[in-house]
PDB file of C-alpha atoms and ligand atoms in Angstrom:
ATOM      1  CA  UNK A   1      61.487  20.963 -30.789  1.00 93.00           C
ATOM      2  CA  UNK A   2      61.489  24.069 -28.629  1.00 96.00           C
ATOM      3  CA  UNK A   3      58.052  25.572 -28.016  1.00 97.00           C
ATOM      4  CA  UNK A   4      57.917  29.199 -26.921  1.00 97.00           C
ATOM      5  CA  UNK A   5      54.542  30.542 -25.812  1.00 97.00           C
ATOM      6  CA  UNK A   6      54.153  34.306 -25.840  1.00 96.00           C
ATOM      7  CA  UNK A   7      51.188  36.354 -24.658  1.00 95.00           C
ATOM      8  CA  UNK A   8      50.658  38.298 -27.860  1.00 96.00           C
ATOM      9  CA  UNK A   9      51.577  37.941 -31.525  1.00 97.00           C
ATOM     10  CA  UNK A  10      53.514  41.230 -31.404  1.00 97.00           C
ATOM     11  CA  UNK A  11      55.793  39.756 -28.740  1.00 97.00           C
ATOM     12  CA  UNK A  12      56.330  36.655 -30.882  1.00 98.00           C
ATOM     13  CA  UNK A  13      57.250  38.760 -33.912  1.00 98.00           C
ATOM     14  CA  UNK A  14      59.907  40.665 -31.960  1.00 98.00           C
ATOM     15  CA  UNK A  15      61.309  37.468 -30.487  1.00 98.00           C
ATOM     16  CA  UNK A  16      61.418  35.831 -33.931  1.00 98.00           C
ATOM     17  CA  UNK A  17      63.147  38.865 -35.455  1.00 98.00           C
ATOM     18  CA  UNK A  18      65.749  38.757 -32.683  1.00 98.00           C
ATOM     19  CA  UNK A  19      66.453  35.081 -33.352  1.00 98.00           C
ATOM     20  CA  UNK A  20      67.049  35.903 -37.034  1.00 98.00           C
ATOM     21  CA  UNK A  21      69.138  38.967 -36.142  1.00 98.00           C
ATOM     22  CA  UNK A  22      71.382  36.866 -33.860  1.00 98.00           C
ATOM     23  CA  UNK A  23      71.987  34.402 -36.690  1.00 98.00           C
ATOM     24  CA  UNK A  24      72.758  37.299 -39.068  1.00 98.00           C
ATOM     25  CA  UNK A  25      75.282  38.718 -36.626  1.00 98.00           C
ATOM     26  CA  UNK A  26      77.028  35.320 -36.419  1.00 98.00           C
ATOM     27  CA  UNK A  27      77.216  34.922 -40.215  1.00 98.00           C
ATOM     28  CA  UNK A  28      77.298  37.972 -42.473  1.00 97.00           C
ATOM     29  CA  UNK A  29      76.611  35.992 -45.672  1.00 98.00           C
ATOM     30  CA  UNK A  30      73.766  34.040 -44.120  1.00 98.00           C
ATOM     31  CA  UNK A  31      71.217  32.242 -46.298  1.00 98.00           C
ATOM     32  CA  UNK A  32      67.690  32.997 -45.087  1.00 99.00           C
ATOM     33  CA  UNK A  33      64.656  30.906 -45.975  1.00 98.00           C
ATOM     34  CA  UNK A  34      61.660  33.244 -46.028  1.00 98.00           C
ATOM     35  CA  UNK A  35      57.906  32.807 -45.737  1.00 98.00           C
ATOM     36  CA  UNK A  36      54.803  34.748 -46.710  1.00 98.00           C
ATOM     37  CA  UNK A  37      51.281  34.997 -45.264  1.00 96.00           C
ATOM     38  CA  UNK A  38      49.906  37.367 -42.623  1.00 96.00           C
ATOM     39  CA  UNK A  39      51.927  35.802 -39.802  1.00 98.00           C
ATOM     40  CA  UNK A  40      55.474  36.987 -40.667  1.00 98.00           C
ATOM     41  CA  UNK A  41      54.483  40.569 -41.571  1.00 98.00           C
ATOM     42  CA  UNK A  42      55.237  42.052 -38.133  1.00 98.00           C
ATOM     43  CA  UNK A  43      58.485  40.098 -37.941  1.00 98.00           C
ATOM     44  CA  UNK A  44      59.534  41.679 -41.257  1.00 98.00           C
ATOM     45  CA  UNK A  45      58.511  45.097 -39.888  1.00 98.00           C
ATOM     46  CA  UNK A  46      60.792  44.496 -36.928  1.00 98.00           C
ATOM     47  CA  UNK A  47      63.704  43.424 -39.167  1.00 98.00           C
ATOM     48  CA  UNK A  48      63.163  46.578 -41.230  1.00 98.00           C
ATOM     49  CA  UNK A  49      63.216  48.653 -38.032  1.00 98.00           C
ATOM     50  CA  UNK A  50      66.428  46.931 -36.934  1.00 98.00           C
ATOM     51  CA  UNK A  51      67.976  47.760 -40.305  1.00 98.00           C
ATOM     52  CA  UNK A  52      66.910  51.408 -40.135  1.00 98.00           C
ATOM     53  CA  UNK A  53      67.600  52.131 -36.489  1.00 98.00           C
ATOM     54  CA  UNK A  54      70.327  49.652 -35.560  1.00 98.00           C
ATOM     55  CA  UNK A  55      72.094  49.231 -38.895  1.00 98.00           C
ATOM     56  CA  UNK A  56      71.283  45.514 -39.263  1.00 98.00           C
ATOM     57  CA  UNK A  57      73.110  44.730 -42.487  1.00 98.00           C
ATOM     58  CA  UNK A  58      71.557  42.658 -45.294  1.00 98.00           C
ATOM     59  CA  UNK A  59      74.189  43.471 -47.926  1.00 98.00           C
ATOM     60  CA  UNK A  60      75.692  39.949 -47.920  1.00 98.00           C
ATOM     61  CA  UNK A  61      72.458  38.104 -47.201  1.00 98.00           C
ATOM     62  CA  UNK A  62      70.942  35.664 -49.688  1.00 98.00           C
ATOM     63  CA  UNK A  63      67.284  34.687 -49.408  1.00 98.00           C
ATOM     64  CA  UNK A  64      65.131  31.889 -50.782  1.00 99.00           C
ATOM     65  CA  UNK A  65      61.364  32.050 -50.466  1.00 98.00           C
ATOM     66  CA  UNK A  66      59.310  28.977 -49.804  1.00 98.00           C
ATOM     67  CA  UNK A  67      56.750  29.313 -52.544  1.00 98.00           C
ATOM     68  CA  UNK A  68      54.890  31.258 -55.220  1.00 98.00           C
ATOM     69  CA  UNK A  69      51.524  30.899 -56.948  1.00 98.00           C
ATOM     70  CA  UNK A  70      51.429  29.682 -60.552  1.00 98.00           C
ATOM     71  CA  UNK A  71      50.056  31.925 -63.302  1.00 96.00           C
ATOM     72  CA  UNK A  72      49.963  35.205 -61.376  1.00 96.00           C
ATOM     73  CA  UNK A  73      51.524  38.556 -62.245  1.00 96.00           C
ATOM     74  CA  UNK A  74      54.635  38.912 -60.070  1.00 97.00           C
ATOM     75  CA  UNK A  75      54.316  42.708 -60.223  1.00 96.00           C
ATOM     76  CA  UNK A  76      50.874  42.650 -58.616  1.00 94.00           C
ATOM     77  CA  UNK A  77      49.407  42.323 -55.118  1.00 93.00           C
ATOM     78  CA  UNK A  78      48.602  38.674 -54.397  1.00 95.00           C
ATOM     79  CA  UNK A  79      51.894  37.316 -55.719  1.00 97.00           C
ATOM     80  CA  UNK A  80      54.576  36.417 -53.220  1.00 98.00           C
ATOM     81  CA  UNK A  81      57.174  38.337 -55.268  1.00 98.00           C
ATOM     82  CA  UNK A  82      55.099  41.491 -54.653  1.00 98.00           C
ATOM     83  CA  UNK A  83      54.584  40.585 -50.981  1.00 98.00           C
ATOM     84  CA  UNK A  84      58.302  40.178 -50.310  1.00 98.00           C
ATOM     85  CA  UNK A  85      59.217  43.435 -52.045  1.00 98.00           C
ATOM     86  CA  UNK A  86      56.502  45.264 -50.128  1.00 98.00           C
ATOM     87  CA  UNK A  87      57.178  43.867 -46.666  1.00 98.00           C
ATOM     88  CA  UNK A  88      60.939  43.290 -46.627  1.00 98.00           C
ATOM     89  CA  UNK A  89      63.149  43.628 -49.687  1.00 98.00           C
ATOM     90  CA  UNK A  90      62.300  47.294 -50.351  1.00 98.00           C
ATOM     91  CA  UNK A  91      62.909  48.180 -46.692  1.00 98.00           C
ATOM     92  CA  UNK A  92      66.377  46.700 -46.129  1.00 98.00           C
ATOM     93  CA  UNK A  93      69.667  46.739 -48.036  1.00 98.00           C
ATOM     94  CA  UNK A  94      69.409  43.211 -49.437  1.00 98.00           C
ATOM     95  CA  UNK A  95      70.651  43.042 -53.039  1.00 98.00           C
ATOM     96  CA  UNK A  96      67.839  42.254 -55.458  1.00 98.00           C
ATOM     97  CA  UNK A  97      70.047  39.682 -57.213  1.00 98.00           C
ATOM     98  CA  UNK A  98      70.499  37.835 -53.907  1.00 98.00           C
ATOM     99  CA  UNK A  99      66.747  37.359 -53.394  1.00 98.00           C
ATOM    100  CA  UNK A 100      65.098  34.248 -54.781  1.00 98.00           C
ATOM    101  CA  UNK A 101      61.381  33.540 -55.093  1.00 98.00           C
ATOM    102  CA  UNK A 102      60.356  30.550 -57.232  1.00 98.00           C
ATOM    103  CA  UNK A 103      59.506  31.455 -60.815  1.00 98.00           C
ATOM    104  CA  UNK A 104      56.201  29.625 -60.818  1.00 98.00           C
ATOM    105  CA  UNK A 105      55.403  30.932 -64.312  1.00 98.00           C
ATOM    106  CA  UNK A 106      58.362  29.197 -65.956  1.00 97.00           C
ATOM    107  CA  UNK A 107      57.462  27.182 -69.058  1.00 97.00           C
ATOM    108  CA  UNK A 108      59.537  24.251 -67.897  1.00 97.00           C
ATOM    109  CA  UNK A 109      58.600  24.038 -64.233  1.00 98.00           C
ATOM    110  CA  UNK A 110      60.464  20.805 -63.606  1.00 97.00           C
ATOM    111  CA  UNK A 111      63.695  22.397 -64.795  1.00 98.00           C
ATOM    112  CA  UNK A 112      62.966  25.541 -62.798  1.00 98.00           C
ATOM    113  CA  UNK A 113      62.341  23.578 -59.583  1.00 98.00           C
ATOM    114  CA  UNK A 114      65.540  21.581 -60.031  1.00 98.00           C
ATOM    115  CA  UNK A 115      67.464  24.836 -60.639  1.00 98.00           C
ATOM    116  CA  UNK A 116      65.974  26.300 -57.427  1.00 98.00           C
ATOM    117  CA  UNK A 117      67.156  23.286 -55.430  1.00 98.00           C
ATOM    118  CA  UNK A 118      70.610  23.453 -57.070  1.00 98.00           C
ATOM    119  CA  UNK A 119      70.905  27.155 -56.267  1.00 98.00           C
ATOM    120  CA  UNK A 120      70.069  26.563 -52.592  1.00 98.00           C
ATOM    121  CA  UNK A 121      72.785  23.875 -52.486  1.00 98.00           C
ATOM    122  CA  UNK A 122      75.313  26.090 -54.294  1.00 98.00           C
ATOM    123  CA  UNK A 123      74.882  28.741 -51.576  1.00 98.00           C
ATOM    124  CA  UNK A 124      75.655  26.152 -48.901  1.00 98.00           C
ATOM    125  CA  UNK A 125      72.044  25.446 -47.892  1.00 98.00           C
ATOM    126  CA  UNK A 126      69.591  27.466 -45.835  1.00 98.00           C
ATOM    127  CA  UNK A 127      70.896  28.597 -42.444  1.00 98.00           C
ATOM    128  CA  UNK A 128      67.545  29.525 -40.940  1.00 98.00           C
ATOM    129  CA  UNK A 129      64.135  28.841 -42.432  1.00 99.00           C
ATOM    130  CA  UNK A 130      61.189  30.949 -41.330  1.00 98.00           C
ATOM    131  CA  UNK A 131      57.798  29.205 -41.551  1.00 98.00           C
ATOM    132  CA  UNK A 132      54.152  29.982 -40.998  1.00 98.00           C
ATOM    133  CA  UNK A 133      51.612  27.185 -40.892  1.00 98.00           C
ATOM    134  CA  UNK A 134      48.296  26.665 -42.655  1.00 96.00           C
ATOM    135  CA  UNK A 135      45.190  25.729 -40.702  1.00 94.00           C
ATOM    136  CA  UNK A 136      45.505  22.263 -42.233  1.00 95.00           C
ATOM    137  CA  UNK A 137      49.114  21.967 -41.060  1.00 97.00           C
ATOM    138  CA  UNK A 138      50.771  22.790 -44.379  1.00 97.00           C
ATOM    139  CA  UNK A 139      54.182  24.436 -44.507  1.00 98.00           C
ATOM    140  CA  UNK A 140      55.117  26.264 -47.693  1.00 98.00           C
ATOM    141  CA  UNK A 141      52.410  24.821 -49.904  1.00 97.00           C
ATOM    142  CA  UNK A 142      53.044  21.230 -48.876  1.00 98.00           C
ATOM    143  CA  UNK A 143      49.456  20.146 -48.473  1.00 96.00           C
ATOM    144  CA  UNK A 144      48.171  17.225 -46.363  1.00 97.00           C
ATOM    145  CA  UNK A 145      49.181  13.811 -47.715  1.00 95.00           C
ATOM    146  CA  UNK A 146      52.212  15.189 -49.572  1.00 96.00           C
ATOM    147  CA  UNK A 147      55.430  13.202 -49.534  1.00 96.00           C
ATOM    148  CA  UNK A 148      57.439  13.899 -46.400  1.00 97.00           C
ATOM    149  CA  UNK A 149      60.621  13.787 -48.482  1.00 97.00           C
ATOM    150  CA  UNK A 150      59.315  15.967 -51.330  1.00 98.00           C
ATOM    151  CA  UNK A 151      61.522  18.504 -53.107  1.00 98.00           C
ATOM    152  CA  UNK A 152      60.673  21.813 -54.811  1.00 98.00           C
ATOM    153  CA  UNK A 153      57.792  21.164 -57.204  1.00 98.00           C
ATOM    154  CA  UNK A 154      54.372  22.235 -58.424  1.00 98.00           C
ATOM    155  CA  UNK A 155      51.609  21.431 -55.917  1.00 97.00           C
ATOM    156  CA  UNK A 156      47.833  21.758 -56.239  1.00 97.00           C
ATOM    157  CA  UNK A 157      46.188  23.755 -53.460  1.00 96.00           C
ATOM    158  CA  UNK A 158      43.403  22.363 -51.310  1.00 95.00           C
ATOM    159  CA  UNK A 159      40.071  24.153 -51.168  1.00 94.00           C
ATOM    160  CA  UNK A 160      40.794  25.009 -47.500  1.00 92.00           C
ATOM    161  CA  UNK A 161      44.046  26.714 -48.441  1.00 93.00           C
ATOM    162  CA  UNK A 162      42.465  28.596 -51.332  1.00 94.00           C
ATOM    163  CA  UNK A 163      39.674  29.817 -49.027  1.00 93.00           C
ATOM    164  CA  UNK A 164      42.123  30.804 -46.274  1.00 91.00           C
ATOM    165  CA  UNK A 165      44.133  32.950 -48.713  1.00 91.00           C
ATOM    166  CA  UNK A 166      41.184  34.406 -50.595  1.00 92.00           C
ATOM    167  CA  UNK A 167      41.790  37.951 -49.256  1.00 89.00           C
ATOM    168  CA  UNK A 168      44.537  38.544 -51.796  1.00 84.00           C
ATOM    169  CA  UNK A 169      42.240  37.708 -54.709  1.00 92.00           C
ATOM    170  CA  UNK A 170      38.729  38.658 -53.621  1.00 91.00           C
ATOM    171  CA  UNK A 171      36.960  35.499 -54.768  1.00 94.00           C
ATOM    172  CA  UNK A 172      37.611  31.803 -55.138  1.00 95.00           C
ATOM    173  CA  UNK A 173      37.413  31.829 -58.913  1.00 94.00           C
ATOM    174  CA  UNK A 174      40.262  34.358 -59.034  1.00 94.00           C
ATOM    175  CA  UNK A 175      42.432  32.360 -56.590  1.00 95.00           C
ATOM    176  CA  UNK A 176      45.275  30.366 -58.163  1.00 97.00           C
ATOM    177  CA  UNK A 177      44.812  26.610 -58.052  1.00 97.00           C
ATOM    178  CA  UNK A 178      48.476  25.662 -57.891  1.00 97.00           C
ATOM    179  CA  UNK A 179      51.838  26.880 -56.699  1.00 98.00           C
ATOM    180  CA  UNK A 180      55.509  26.018 -56.719  1.00 98.00           C
ATOM    181  CA  UNK A 181      56.758  25.161 -53.255  1.00 98.00           C
ATOM    182  CA  UNK A 182      59.956  24.012 -51.634  1.00 98.00           C
ATOM    183  CA  UNK A 183      59.394  20.409 -50.570  1.00 98.00           C
ATOM    184  CA  UNK A 184      59.269  19.027 -47.066  1.00 98.00           C
ATOM    185  CA  UNK A 185      62.657  17.410 -47.762  1.00 98.00           C
ATOM    186  CA  UNK A 186      64.041  20.804 -48.835  1.00 98.00           C
ATOM    187  CA  UNK A 187      62.707  22.524 -45.702  1.00 98.00           C
ATOM    188  CA  UNK A 188      64.028  19.786 -43.418  1.00 98.00           C
ATOM    189  CA  UNK A 189      67.568  20.376 -44.730  1.00 98.00           C
ATOM    190  CA  UNK A 190      67.607  23.928 -43.322  1.00 98.00           C
ATOM    191  CA  UNK A 191      70.059  24.070 -40.432  1.00 98.00           C
ATOM    192  CA  UNK A 192      67.600  25.870 -38.207  1.00 98.00           C
ATOM    193  CA  UNK A 193      63.809  26.213 -38.395  1.00 98.00           C
ATOM    194  CA  UNK A 194      61.672  28.962 -36.910  1.00 98.00           C
ATOM    195  CA  UNK A 195      57.906  28.476 -37.164  1.00 98.00           C
ATOM    196  CA  UNK A 196      55.463  31.180 -36.064  1.00 98.00           C
ATOM    197  CA  UNK A 197      51.748  30.669 -35.452  1.00 98.00           C
ATOM    198  CA  UNK A 198      49.316  33.145 -33.944  1.00 98.00           C
ATOM    199  CA  UNK A 199      45.583  33.120 -33.271  1.00 98.00           C
ATOM    200  CA  UNK A 200      42.954  30.520 -32.543  1.00 97.00           C
ATOM    201  CA  UNK A 201      42.584  29.399 -36.157  1.00 96.00           C
ATOM    202  CA  UNK A 202      46.022  27.732 -35.805  1.00 98.00           C
ATOM    203  CA  UNK A 203      45.156  25.853 -32.583  1.00 98.00           C
ATOM    204  CA  UNK A 204      44.511  22.427 -34.131  1.00 98.00           C
ATOM    205  CA  UNK A 205      47.465  22.634 -36.513  1.00 98.00           C
ATOM    206  CA  UNK A 206      49.823  23.483 -33.639  1.00 98.00           C
ATOM    207  CA  UNK A 207      48.457  20.679 -31.481  1.00 98.00           C
ATOM    208  CA  UNK A 208      48.980  18.136 -34.288  1.00 98.00           C
ATOM    209  CA  UNK A 209      52.358  19.541 -35.313  1.00 97.00           C
ATOM    210  CA  UNK A 210      53.865  19.635 -31.831  1.00 98.00           C
ATOM    211  CA  UNK A 211      52.187  16.749 -30.018  1.00 97.00           C
ATOM    212  CA  UNK A 212      50.489  14.610 -32.671  1.00 98.00           C
ATOM    213  CA  UNK A 213      51.945  11.585 -34.436  1.00 98.00           C
ATOM    214  CA  UNK A 214      54.226  12.413 -37.367  1.00 98.00           C
ATOM    215  CA  UNK A 215      52.020  12.087 -40.411  1.00 98.00           C
ATOM    216  CA  UNK A 216      51.745  13.479 -43.919  1.00 97.00           C
ATOM    217  CA  UNK A 217      48.151  14.415 -43.004  1.00 97.00           C
ATOM    218  CA  UNK A 218      49.691  17.163 -40.841  1.00 98.00           C
ATOM    219  CA  UNK A 219      52.814  18.025 -42.856  1.00 98.00           C
ATOM    220  CA  UNK A 220      54.336  20.311 -40.183  1.00 98.00           C
ATOM    221  CA  UNK A 221      54.466  17.353 -37.765  1.00 98.00           C
ATOM    222  CA  UNK A 222      57.652  16.277 -39.601  1.00 98.00           C
ATOM    223  CA  UNK A 223      59.421  19.105 -37.749  1.00 98.00           C
ATOM    224  CA  UNK A 224      59.478  16.785 -34.720  1.00 98.00           C
ATOM    225  CA  UNK A 225      62.350  15.071 -36.588  1.00 98.00           C
ATOM    226  CA  UNK A 226      64.335  18.301 -37.012  1.00 98.00           C
ATOM    227  CA  UNK A 227      67.098  18.764 -34.462  1.00 98.00           C
ATOM    228  CA  UNK A 228      66.887  22.568 -34.278  1.00 98.00           C
ATOM    229  CA  UNK A 229      63.273  23.664 -34.676  1.00 98.00           C
ATOM    230  CA  UNK A 230      61.746  26.472 -32.625  1.00 98.00           C
ATOM    231  CA  UNK A 231      58.007  27.097 -32.608  1.00 98.00           C
ATOM    232  CA  UNK A 232      56.788  30.488 -31.391  1.00 98.00           C
ATOM    233  CA  UNK A 233      53.063  30.563 -30.647  1.00 98.00           C
ATOM    234  CA  UNK A 234      50.776  32.972 -28.861  1.00 97.00           C
ATOM    235  CA  UNK A 235      48.454  31.775 -26.098  1.00 96.00           C
ATOM    236  CA  UNK A 236      45.521  31.398 -28.498  1.00 97.00           C
ATOM    237  CA  UNK A 237      47.406  29.121 -30.874  1.00 98.00           C
ATOM    238  CA  UNK A 238      48.881  27.176 -27.929  1.00 98.00           C
ATOM    239  CA  UNK A 239      45.574  26.695 -26.129  1.00 97.00           C
ATOM    240  CA  UNK A 240      45.073  22.998 -27.039  1.00 97.00           C
ATOM    241  CA  UNK A 241      48.610  21.865 -26.206  1.00 97.00           C
ATOM    242  CA  UNK A 242      48.589  19.125 -23.605  1.00 96.00           C
ATOM    243  CA  UNK A 243      52.008  20.066 -22.199  1.00 93.00           C
ATOM    244  CA  UNK A 244      51.436  23.835 -22.192  1.00 95.00           C
ATOM    245  CA  UNK A 245      52.676  24.388 -18.635  1.00 93.00           C
ATOM    246  CA  UNK A 246      55.799  22.318 -19.230  1.00 93.00           C
ATOM    247  CA  UNK A 247      56.743  24.380 -22.314  1.00 94.00           C
ATOM    248  CA  UNK A 248      56.194  27.623 -20.383  1.00 92.00           C
ATOM    249  CA  UNK A 249      58.252  26.462 -17.423  1.00 92.00           C
ATOM    250  CA  UNK A 250      61.083  25.121 -19.598  1.00 89.00           C
ATOM    251  CA  UNK A 251      61.315  28.391 -21.538  1.00 89.00           C
ATOM    252  CA  UNK A 252      61.151  30.634 -18.459  1.00 87.00           C
ATOM    253  CA  UNK A 253      63.840  28.645 -16.661  1.00 86.00           C
ATOM    254  CA  UNK A 254      66.156  28.961 -19.660  1.00 79.00           C
ATOM    255  CA  UNK A 255      65.810  32.734 -19.942  1.00 75.00           C
TER     256      UNK A 255
HETATM  257  C1  LIG B 301      50.120  30.247 -47.226  1.00 90.24           C
HETATM  258  C2  LIG B 301      51.625  30.177 -47.356  1.00 90.24           C
HETATM  259  C3  LIG B 301      52.237  29.543 -46.135  1.00 90.24           C
HETATM  260  C4  LIG B 301      51.696  30.242 -44.888  1.00 90.24           C
HETATM  261  C5  LIG B 301      50.213  30.065 -44.818  1.00 90.24           C
HETATM  262  C6  LIG B 301      49.584  30.662 -43.577  1.00 90.24           C
HETATM  263  O1  LIG B 301      49.534  29.039 -47.470  1.00 90.24           O
HETATM  264  N1  LIG B 301      52.053  29.432 -48.503  1.00 90.24           N
HETATM  265  O2  LIG B 301      53.650  29.643 -46.211  1.00 90.24           O
HETATM  266  O3  LIG B 301      52.311  29.709 -43.748  1.00 90.24           O
HETATM  267  O4  LIG B 301      49.672  30.701 -45.962  1.00 90.24           O
HETATM  268  O5  LIG B 301      49.301  32.001 -43.799  1.00 90.24           O
HETATM  269  P1  LIG B 301      48.882  33.028 -42.657  1.00 90.24           P
HETATM  270  O6  LIG B 301      50.153  33.382 -41.961  1.00 90.24           O
HETATM  271  O7  LIG B 301      48.316  34.175 -43.417  1.00 90.24           O
HETATM  272  O8  LIG B 301      47.915  32.367 -41.785  1.00 90.24           O
END
């Protein structure tokens, strides 16, 4: 696991966007795994800028999003379909038919989840998976105590997660109670992982994920078993890391 500590979130977003850009330049028909939440918004802004000003080409790119809430209107704010269109898909030349966000309103969710997994496989798997992290250490919507080999499925959200994401819905009673999420097993099959975490609310989750024991109570800790995972954190999110100086030194010497 490579840990990169940046001073500010804006620096982390630019660095993350450059990592994705470099992968896109190596493989034109790359398969991107995408994330939602507040954290990746500035990274998407940077990718959109790169498309507009530097001609970064998304025409052969395929994308798969991590998750989507159940029983929400995909055309409306609060859904991850809406989020992705707003922050990325409408700003770059990705083909609509090459973008995939789980259809969490499907009548037969089991079939839908299996089809999502099959589609990822048929495209050759995810080349680089972007991740945020919940305050409780979840990735996608894989909540604490989930199976560490889980696949795409319906998952019930914890109260913590529903409260953390309340902004999109205004009140708890309007917040969805479940979502469809790629599983931990699905995420771990991505060839490369890029996790971003900014701000002091992510301090504990980053500590447990990077330096804690691998445990389903902190789902992101499984990334310690991935052979190509990069974690970009700002100083606030990194503040509790025991080996903070070592990570800084290692990164600076490799620049
Ligand atoms: C949601 C998403 C996660 C995201 C998390 C953190 O739970 N399903 O993929 O990582 O929120 O969001 P934020 O970046 O807003 O803190």
